[in-house]
Short mmCIF file of C-alpha atoms and ligand atoms in Angstrom, two decimals:
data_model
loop_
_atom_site.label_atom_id
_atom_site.label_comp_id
_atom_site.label_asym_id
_atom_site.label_seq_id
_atom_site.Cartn_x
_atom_site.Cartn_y
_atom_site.Cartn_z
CA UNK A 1 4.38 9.00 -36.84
CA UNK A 2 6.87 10.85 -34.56
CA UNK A 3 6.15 10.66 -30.80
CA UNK A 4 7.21 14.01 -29.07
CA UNK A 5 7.39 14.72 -25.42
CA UNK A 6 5.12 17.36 -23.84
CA UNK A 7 5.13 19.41 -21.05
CA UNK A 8 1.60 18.64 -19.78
CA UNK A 9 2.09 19.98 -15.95
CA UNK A 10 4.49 22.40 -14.13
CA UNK A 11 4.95 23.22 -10.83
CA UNK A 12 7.34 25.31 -8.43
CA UNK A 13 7.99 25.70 -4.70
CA UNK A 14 10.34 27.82 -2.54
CA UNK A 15 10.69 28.33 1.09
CA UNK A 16 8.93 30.53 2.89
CA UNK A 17 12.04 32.42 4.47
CA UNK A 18 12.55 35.21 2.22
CA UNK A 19 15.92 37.04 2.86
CA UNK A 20 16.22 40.21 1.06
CA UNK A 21 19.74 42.07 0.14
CA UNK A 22 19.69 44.49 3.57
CA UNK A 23 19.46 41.19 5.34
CA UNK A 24 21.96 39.79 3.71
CA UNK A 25 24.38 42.73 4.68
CA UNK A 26 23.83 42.33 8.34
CA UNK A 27 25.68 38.78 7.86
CA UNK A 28 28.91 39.56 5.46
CA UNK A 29 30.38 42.55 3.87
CA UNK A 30 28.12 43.54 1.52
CA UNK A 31 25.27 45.75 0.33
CA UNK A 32 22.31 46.41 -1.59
CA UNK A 33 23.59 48.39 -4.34
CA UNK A 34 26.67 46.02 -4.75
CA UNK A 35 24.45 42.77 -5.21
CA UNK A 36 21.99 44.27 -7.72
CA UNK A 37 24.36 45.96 -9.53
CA UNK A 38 26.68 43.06 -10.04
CA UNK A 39 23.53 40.59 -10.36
CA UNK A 40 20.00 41.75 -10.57
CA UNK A 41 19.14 40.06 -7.45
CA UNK A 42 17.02 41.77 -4.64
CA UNK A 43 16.06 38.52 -2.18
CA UNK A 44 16.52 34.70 -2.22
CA UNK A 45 15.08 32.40 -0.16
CA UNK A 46 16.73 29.57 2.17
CA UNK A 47 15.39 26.19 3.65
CA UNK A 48 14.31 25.67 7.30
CA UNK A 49 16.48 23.04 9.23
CA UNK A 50 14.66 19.99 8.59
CA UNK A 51 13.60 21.03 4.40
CA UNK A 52 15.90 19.03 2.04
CA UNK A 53 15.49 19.19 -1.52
CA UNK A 54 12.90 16.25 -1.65
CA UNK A 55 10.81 17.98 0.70
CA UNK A 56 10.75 21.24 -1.66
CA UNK A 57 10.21 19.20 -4.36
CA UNK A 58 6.92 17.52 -3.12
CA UNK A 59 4.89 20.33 -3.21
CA UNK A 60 6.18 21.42 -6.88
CA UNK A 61 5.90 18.06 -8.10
CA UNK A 62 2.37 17.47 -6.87
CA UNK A 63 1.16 21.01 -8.56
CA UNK A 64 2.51 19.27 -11.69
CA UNK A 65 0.82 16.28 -11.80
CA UNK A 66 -2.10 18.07 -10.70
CA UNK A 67 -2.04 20.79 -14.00
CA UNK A 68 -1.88 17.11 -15.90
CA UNK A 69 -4.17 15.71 -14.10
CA UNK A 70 -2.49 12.49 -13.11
CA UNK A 71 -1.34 10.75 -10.46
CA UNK A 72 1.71 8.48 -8.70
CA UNK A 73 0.63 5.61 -10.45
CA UNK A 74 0.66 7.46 -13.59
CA UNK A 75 4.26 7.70 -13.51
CA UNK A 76 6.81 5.63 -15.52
CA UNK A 77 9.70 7.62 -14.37
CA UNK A 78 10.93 10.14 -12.25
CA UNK A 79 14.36 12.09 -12.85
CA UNK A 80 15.41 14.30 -10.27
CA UNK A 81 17.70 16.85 -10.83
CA UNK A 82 20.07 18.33 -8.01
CA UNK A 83 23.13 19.11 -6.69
CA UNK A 84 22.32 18.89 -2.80
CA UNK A 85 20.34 15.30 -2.57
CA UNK A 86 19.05 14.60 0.79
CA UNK A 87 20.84 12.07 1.29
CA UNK A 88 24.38 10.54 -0.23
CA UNK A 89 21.93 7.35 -1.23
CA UNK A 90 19.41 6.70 -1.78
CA UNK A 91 18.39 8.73 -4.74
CA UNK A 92 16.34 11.95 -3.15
CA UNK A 93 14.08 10.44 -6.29
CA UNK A 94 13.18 7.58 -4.90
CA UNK A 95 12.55 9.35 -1.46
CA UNK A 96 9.97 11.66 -3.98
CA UNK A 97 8.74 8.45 -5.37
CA UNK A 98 7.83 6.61 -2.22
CA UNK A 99 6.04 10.33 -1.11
CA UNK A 100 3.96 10.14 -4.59
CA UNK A 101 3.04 6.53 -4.12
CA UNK A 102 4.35 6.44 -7.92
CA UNK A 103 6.38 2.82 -7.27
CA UNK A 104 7.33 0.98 -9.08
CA UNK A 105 8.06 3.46 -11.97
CA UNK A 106 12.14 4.25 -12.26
CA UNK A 107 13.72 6.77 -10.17
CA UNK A 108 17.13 8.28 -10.30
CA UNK A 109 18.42 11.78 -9.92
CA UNK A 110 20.79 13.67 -12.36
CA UNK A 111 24.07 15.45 -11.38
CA UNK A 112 24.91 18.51 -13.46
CA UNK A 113 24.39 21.20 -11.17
CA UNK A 114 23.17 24.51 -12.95
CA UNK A 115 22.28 22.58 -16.17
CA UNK A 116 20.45 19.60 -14.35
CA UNK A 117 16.84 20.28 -15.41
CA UNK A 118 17.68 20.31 -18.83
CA UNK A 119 19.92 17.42 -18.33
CA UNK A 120 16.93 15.14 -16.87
CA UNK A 121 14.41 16.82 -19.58
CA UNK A 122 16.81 16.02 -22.17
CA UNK A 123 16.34 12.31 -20.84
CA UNK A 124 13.14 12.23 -19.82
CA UNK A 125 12.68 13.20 -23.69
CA UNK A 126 14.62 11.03 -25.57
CA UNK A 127 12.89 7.59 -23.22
CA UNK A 128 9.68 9.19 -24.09
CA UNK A 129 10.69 9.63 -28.31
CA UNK A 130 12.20 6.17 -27.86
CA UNK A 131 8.66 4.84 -26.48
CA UNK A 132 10.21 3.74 -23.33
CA UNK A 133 8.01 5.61 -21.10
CA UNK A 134 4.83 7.46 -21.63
CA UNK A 135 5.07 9.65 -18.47
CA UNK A 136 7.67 11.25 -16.68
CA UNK A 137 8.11 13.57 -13.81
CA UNK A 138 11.02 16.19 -14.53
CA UNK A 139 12.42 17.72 -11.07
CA UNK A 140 15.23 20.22 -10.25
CA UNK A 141 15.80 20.95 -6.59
CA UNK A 142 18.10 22.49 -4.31
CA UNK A 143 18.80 23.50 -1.01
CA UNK A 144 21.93 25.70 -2.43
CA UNK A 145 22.40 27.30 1.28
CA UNK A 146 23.98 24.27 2.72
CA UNK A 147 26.89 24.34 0.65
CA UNK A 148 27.68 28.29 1.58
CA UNK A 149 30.76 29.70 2.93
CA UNK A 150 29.10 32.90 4.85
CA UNK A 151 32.49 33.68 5.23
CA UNK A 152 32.96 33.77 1.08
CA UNK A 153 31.04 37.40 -0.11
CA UNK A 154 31.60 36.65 -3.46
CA UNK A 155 29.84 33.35 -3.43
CA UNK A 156 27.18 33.42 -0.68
CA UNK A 157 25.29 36.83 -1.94
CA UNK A 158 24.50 34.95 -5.72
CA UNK A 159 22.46 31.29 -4.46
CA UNK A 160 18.76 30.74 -2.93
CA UNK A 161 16.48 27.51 -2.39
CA UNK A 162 14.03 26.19 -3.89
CA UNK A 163 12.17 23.34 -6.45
CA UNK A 164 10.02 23.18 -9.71
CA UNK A 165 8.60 20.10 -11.47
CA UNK A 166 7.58 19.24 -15.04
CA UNK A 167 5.31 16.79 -16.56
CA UNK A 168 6.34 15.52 -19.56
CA UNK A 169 4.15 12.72 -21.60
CA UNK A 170 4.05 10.82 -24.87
CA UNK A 171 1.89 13.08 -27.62
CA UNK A 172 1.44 12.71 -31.40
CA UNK A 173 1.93 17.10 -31.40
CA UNK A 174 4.78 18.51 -30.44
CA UNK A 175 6.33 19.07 -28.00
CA UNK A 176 10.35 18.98 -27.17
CA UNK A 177 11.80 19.62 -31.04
CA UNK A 178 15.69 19.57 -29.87
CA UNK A 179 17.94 18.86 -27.53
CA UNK A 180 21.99 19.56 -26.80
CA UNK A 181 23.52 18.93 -23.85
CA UNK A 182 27.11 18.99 -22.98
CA UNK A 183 30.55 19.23 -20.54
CA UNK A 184 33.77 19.46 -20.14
CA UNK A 185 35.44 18.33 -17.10
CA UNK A 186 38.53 20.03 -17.41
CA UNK A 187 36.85 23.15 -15.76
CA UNK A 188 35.92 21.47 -12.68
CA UNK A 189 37.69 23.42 -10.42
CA UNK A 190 36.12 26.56 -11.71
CA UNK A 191 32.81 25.95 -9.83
CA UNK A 192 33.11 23.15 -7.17
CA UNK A 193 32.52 21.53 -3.99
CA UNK A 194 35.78 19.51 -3.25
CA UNK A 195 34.25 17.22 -0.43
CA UNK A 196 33.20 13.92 0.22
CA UNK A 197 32.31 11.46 2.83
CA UNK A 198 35.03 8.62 3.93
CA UNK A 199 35.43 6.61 6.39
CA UNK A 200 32.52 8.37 8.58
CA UNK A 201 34.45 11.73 7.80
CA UNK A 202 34.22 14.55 5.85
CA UNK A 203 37.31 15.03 3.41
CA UNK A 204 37.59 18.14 1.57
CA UNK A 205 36.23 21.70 1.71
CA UNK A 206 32.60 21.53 2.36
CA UNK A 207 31.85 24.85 0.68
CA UNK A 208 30.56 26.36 -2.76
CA UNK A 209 34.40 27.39 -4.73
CA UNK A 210 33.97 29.57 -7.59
CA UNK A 211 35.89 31.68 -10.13
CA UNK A 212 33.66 34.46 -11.05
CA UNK A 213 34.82 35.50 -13.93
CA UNK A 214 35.85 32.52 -15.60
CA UNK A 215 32.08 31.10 -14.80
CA UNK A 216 30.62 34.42 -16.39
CA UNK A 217 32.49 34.45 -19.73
CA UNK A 218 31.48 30.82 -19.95
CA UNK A 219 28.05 30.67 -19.36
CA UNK A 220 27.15 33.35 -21.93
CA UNK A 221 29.73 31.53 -24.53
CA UNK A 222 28.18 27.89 -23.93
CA UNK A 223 24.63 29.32 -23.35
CA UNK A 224 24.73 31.32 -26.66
CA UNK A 225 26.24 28.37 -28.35
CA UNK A 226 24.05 26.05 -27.31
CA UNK A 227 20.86 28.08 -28.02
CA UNK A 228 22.29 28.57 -31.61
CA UNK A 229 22.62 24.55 -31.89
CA UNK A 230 19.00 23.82 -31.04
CA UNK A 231 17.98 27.01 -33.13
CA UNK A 232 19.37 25.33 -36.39
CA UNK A 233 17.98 21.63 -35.17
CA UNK A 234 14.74 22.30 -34.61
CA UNK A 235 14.74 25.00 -37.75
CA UNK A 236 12.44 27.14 -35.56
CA UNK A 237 13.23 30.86 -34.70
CA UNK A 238 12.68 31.16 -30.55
CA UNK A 239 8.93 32.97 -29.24
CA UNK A 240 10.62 32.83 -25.62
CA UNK A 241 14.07 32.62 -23.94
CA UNK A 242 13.99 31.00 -20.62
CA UNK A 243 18.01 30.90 -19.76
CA UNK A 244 19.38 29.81 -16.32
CA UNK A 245 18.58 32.72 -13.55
CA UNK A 246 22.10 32.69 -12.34
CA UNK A 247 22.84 36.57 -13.12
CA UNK A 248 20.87 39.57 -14.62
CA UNK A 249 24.30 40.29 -16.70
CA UNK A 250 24.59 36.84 -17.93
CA UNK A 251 20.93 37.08 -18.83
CA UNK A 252 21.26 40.31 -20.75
CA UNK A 253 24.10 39.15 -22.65
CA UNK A 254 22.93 36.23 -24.16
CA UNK A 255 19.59 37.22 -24.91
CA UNK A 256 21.73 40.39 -26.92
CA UNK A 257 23.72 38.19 -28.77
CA UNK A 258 20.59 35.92 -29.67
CA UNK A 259 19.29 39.09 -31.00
CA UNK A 260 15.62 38.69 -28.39
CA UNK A 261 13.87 41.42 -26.86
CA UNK A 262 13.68 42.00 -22.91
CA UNK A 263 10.35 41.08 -23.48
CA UNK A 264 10.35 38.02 -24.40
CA UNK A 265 13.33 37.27 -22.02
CA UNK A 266 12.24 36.20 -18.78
CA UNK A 267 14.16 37.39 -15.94
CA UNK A 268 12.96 36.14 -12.50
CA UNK A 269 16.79 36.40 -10.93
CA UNK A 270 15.14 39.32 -8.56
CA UNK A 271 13.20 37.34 -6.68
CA UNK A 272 14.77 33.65 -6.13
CA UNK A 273 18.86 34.65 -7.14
CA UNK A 274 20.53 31.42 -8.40
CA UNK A 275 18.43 27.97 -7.54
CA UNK A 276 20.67 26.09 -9.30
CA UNK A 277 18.70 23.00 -10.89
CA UNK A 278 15.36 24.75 -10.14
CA UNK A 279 16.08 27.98 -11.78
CA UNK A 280 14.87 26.92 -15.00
CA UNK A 281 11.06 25.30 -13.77
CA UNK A 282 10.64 28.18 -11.72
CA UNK A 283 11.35 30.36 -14.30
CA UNK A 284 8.68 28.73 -16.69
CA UNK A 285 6.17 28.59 -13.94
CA UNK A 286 6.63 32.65 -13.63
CA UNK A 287 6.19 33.05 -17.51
CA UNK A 288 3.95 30.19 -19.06
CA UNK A 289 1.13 31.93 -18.55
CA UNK A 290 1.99 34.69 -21.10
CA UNK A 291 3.15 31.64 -23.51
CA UNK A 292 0.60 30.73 -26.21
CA UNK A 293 -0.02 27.34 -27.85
CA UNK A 294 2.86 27.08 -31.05
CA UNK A 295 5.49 29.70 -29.41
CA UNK A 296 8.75 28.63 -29.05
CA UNK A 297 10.21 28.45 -26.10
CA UNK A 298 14.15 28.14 -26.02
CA UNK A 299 16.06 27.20 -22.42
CA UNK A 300 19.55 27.41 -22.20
CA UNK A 301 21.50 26.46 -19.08
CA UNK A 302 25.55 26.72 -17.88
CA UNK A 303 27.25 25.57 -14.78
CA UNK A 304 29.33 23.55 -13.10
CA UNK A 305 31.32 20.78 -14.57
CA UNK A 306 30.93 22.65 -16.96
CA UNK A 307 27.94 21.75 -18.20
CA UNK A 308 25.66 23.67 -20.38
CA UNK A 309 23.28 22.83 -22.82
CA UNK A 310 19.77 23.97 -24.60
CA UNK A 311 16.46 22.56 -25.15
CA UNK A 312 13.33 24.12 -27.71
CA UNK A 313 9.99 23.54 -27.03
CA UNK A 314 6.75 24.38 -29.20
CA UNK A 315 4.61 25.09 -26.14
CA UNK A 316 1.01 24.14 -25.68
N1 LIG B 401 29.72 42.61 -1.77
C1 LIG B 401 30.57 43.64 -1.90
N2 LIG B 401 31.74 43.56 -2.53
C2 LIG B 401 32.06 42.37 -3.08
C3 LIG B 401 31.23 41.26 -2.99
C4 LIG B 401 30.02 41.40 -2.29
N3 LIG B 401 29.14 40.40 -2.15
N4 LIG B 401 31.81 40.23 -3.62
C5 LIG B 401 32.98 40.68 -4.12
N5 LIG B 401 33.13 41.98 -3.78
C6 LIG B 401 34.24 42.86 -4.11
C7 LIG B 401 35.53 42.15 -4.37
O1 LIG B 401 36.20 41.88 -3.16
C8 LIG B 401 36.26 43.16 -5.22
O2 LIG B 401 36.81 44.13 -4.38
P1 LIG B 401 38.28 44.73 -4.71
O3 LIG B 401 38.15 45.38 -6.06
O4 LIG B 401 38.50 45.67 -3.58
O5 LIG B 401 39.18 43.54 -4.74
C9 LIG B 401 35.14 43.84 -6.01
O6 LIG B 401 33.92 43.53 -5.32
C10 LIG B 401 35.04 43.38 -7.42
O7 LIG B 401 35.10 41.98 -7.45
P2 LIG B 401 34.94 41.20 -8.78
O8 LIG B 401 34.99 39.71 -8.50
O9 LIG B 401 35.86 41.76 -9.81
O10 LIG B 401 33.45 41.61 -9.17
P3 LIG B 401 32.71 41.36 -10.52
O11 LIG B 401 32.22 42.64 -11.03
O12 LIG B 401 33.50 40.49 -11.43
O13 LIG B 401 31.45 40.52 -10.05
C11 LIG B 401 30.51 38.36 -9.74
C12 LIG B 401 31.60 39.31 -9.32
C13 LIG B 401 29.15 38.96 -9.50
C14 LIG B 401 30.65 37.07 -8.92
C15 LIG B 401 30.71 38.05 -11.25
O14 LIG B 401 31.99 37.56 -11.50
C16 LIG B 401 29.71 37.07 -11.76
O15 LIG B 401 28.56 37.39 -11.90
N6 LIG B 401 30.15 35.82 -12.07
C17 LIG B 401 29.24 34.77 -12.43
C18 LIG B 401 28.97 34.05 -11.18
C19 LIG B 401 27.71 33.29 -11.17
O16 LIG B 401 26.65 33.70 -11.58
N7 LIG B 401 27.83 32.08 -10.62
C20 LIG B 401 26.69 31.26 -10.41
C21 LIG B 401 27.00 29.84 -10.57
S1 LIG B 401 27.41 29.43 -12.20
C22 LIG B 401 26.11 29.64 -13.08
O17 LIG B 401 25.02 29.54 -12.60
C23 LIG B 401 26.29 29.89 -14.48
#
């Protein structure tokens, strides 16, 4: 008998600073009408001084386990996807962990920036199939902000904060049906931030780098893709198409070429912009509720790296 990986719990978080487009305009040369135009996004919302990611991510995480109904101990793993740890080591999971009291499950966090949730799902999934772990808390978190150049209009209008958490456990029903995940270095320049710490310094440019353009006509390429590859795995036509919220055009292109109604597209962009890991589990925790048990739901994800990739799940 096949063991599949459920999503049992989900939960989601964001800061309470809300800063809407106007705001936003009082800062850099910008405006309303050019950011929702161009994106779809109306506010986003940024961390205090003293919230890292782990401290979004405690609140999200604990509504999870809650919707599950288990606790810390309950945990054989936690993978934490993000792109803005709280600290350069240890893992901002293990800083979660030790907040759960989940020890001494494993703890690690996942690097793939935009795609990271479905990166750690992906292997939260496949040590749950394997029968290596029964429960696992999925996290994608970000405090974006810190890596903005306020100086950069084209970059600092499109990111916002925030966290959401999954639940995924061991069930005879499905469950997670496919998985793709994938990169390709070479583009790393595209979408970057060329810094690191050495010898007590920072080296580099601290700040978000993009190419606009370049990261647009990829993301709806690799998310399309993608989507197609876990369409013909799992042999299931998609209910539901929860994509990364980087963009309202990105959105509206892929979920054309996949031939799915606005309907069943969500689109939460408006409210939160780009969150980076967390786009995706707060963009289920907006929609699951108009989800019912057997839909298909079909994520697809792009950034930097690149990395993209696409996961189905029969909900319930
Ligand atoms: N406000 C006002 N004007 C702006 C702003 C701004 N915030 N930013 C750029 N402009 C100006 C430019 O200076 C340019 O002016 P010019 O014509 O006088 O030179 C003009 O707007 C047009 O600039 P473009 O870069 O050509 O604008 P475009 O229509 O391509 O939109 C955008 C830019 C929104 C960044 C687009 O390329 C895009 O959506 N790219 C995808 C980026 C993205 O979503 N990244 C997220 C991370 S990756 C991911 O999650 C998949």
């Amino acid at each position: 008998m096949n063991t599949y990986a459920k999503i049992t719990g989900l939960g989601g978080h964001v800061p309470s600073r809300a800063v809407d487009n106007a705001t936003l305009s009082q800062w850099v040369d910008t405006s309303d009408q050019w950011i929702q135009t161009r994106t779809g996004i109306r506010q986003r919302h940024f961390a205090g001084e003293t919230e890292l990611a782990g401290t979004l991510a405690l609140p999200a995480a604990k509504q999870a386990m809650a919707q599950a109904g288990i606790e810390g101990a309950d945990l054989d793993m936690i993978v934490f996807a993000t792109t803005t740890p709280d600290r350069v080591y240890p893992a901002t999971a293990c800083l979660l962990q030790a907040e759960l009291n989940a020890a001494p499950c494993a703890a690690f966090d996942v690097q793939a920036v935009c795609s990271g949730f479905l990166y750690a799902l992906g292997i939260g999934e496949a040590m749950v199939a394997a029968g290596r772990a029964k429960t696992v808390l999925i996290v994608g978190a970000e405090v974006f902000s810190s890596t903005l150049d306020w100086k950069d209009r084209a970059t600092c209008v499109l990111f916002g904060d925030g966290a959401g958490a999954a639940i995924l456990q061991a069930d005879s029903s499905p469950g997670v049906m496919a998985v793709r995940l994938y990169a390709d270095g070479r583009y790393a320049d595209n979408l970057t931030v060329n810094a690191r710490i050495r010898n007590g310094e920072l080296q580099g440019d601290p700040y978000t780098r993009m190419d606009g353009g370049t990261v647009f006509r990829f993301a709806v390429e690799k998310m399309v893709e993608s989507a197609q590859d876990v369409i013909a795995k799992s042999g299931s036509a998609p209910d539901w198409l929860v994509l990364h919220q980087a963009n309202s055009r990105i959105i509206e292109a892929v979920r054309k070429r996949l031939k799915m109604s606005a309907e069943r597209c969500v689109n939460c962009v408006a409210d939160y912009a780009n969150t980076s890991a967390a786009s995706i589990p707060l963009a289920l925790c907006a929609s699951s509720s108009r989800f019912s048990a057997g839909d298909n739901v079909l994520m697809a994800a792009a950034g930097g790296g690149f990395t993209w990739g696409a996961v189905m799940v029969e909900w319930g």
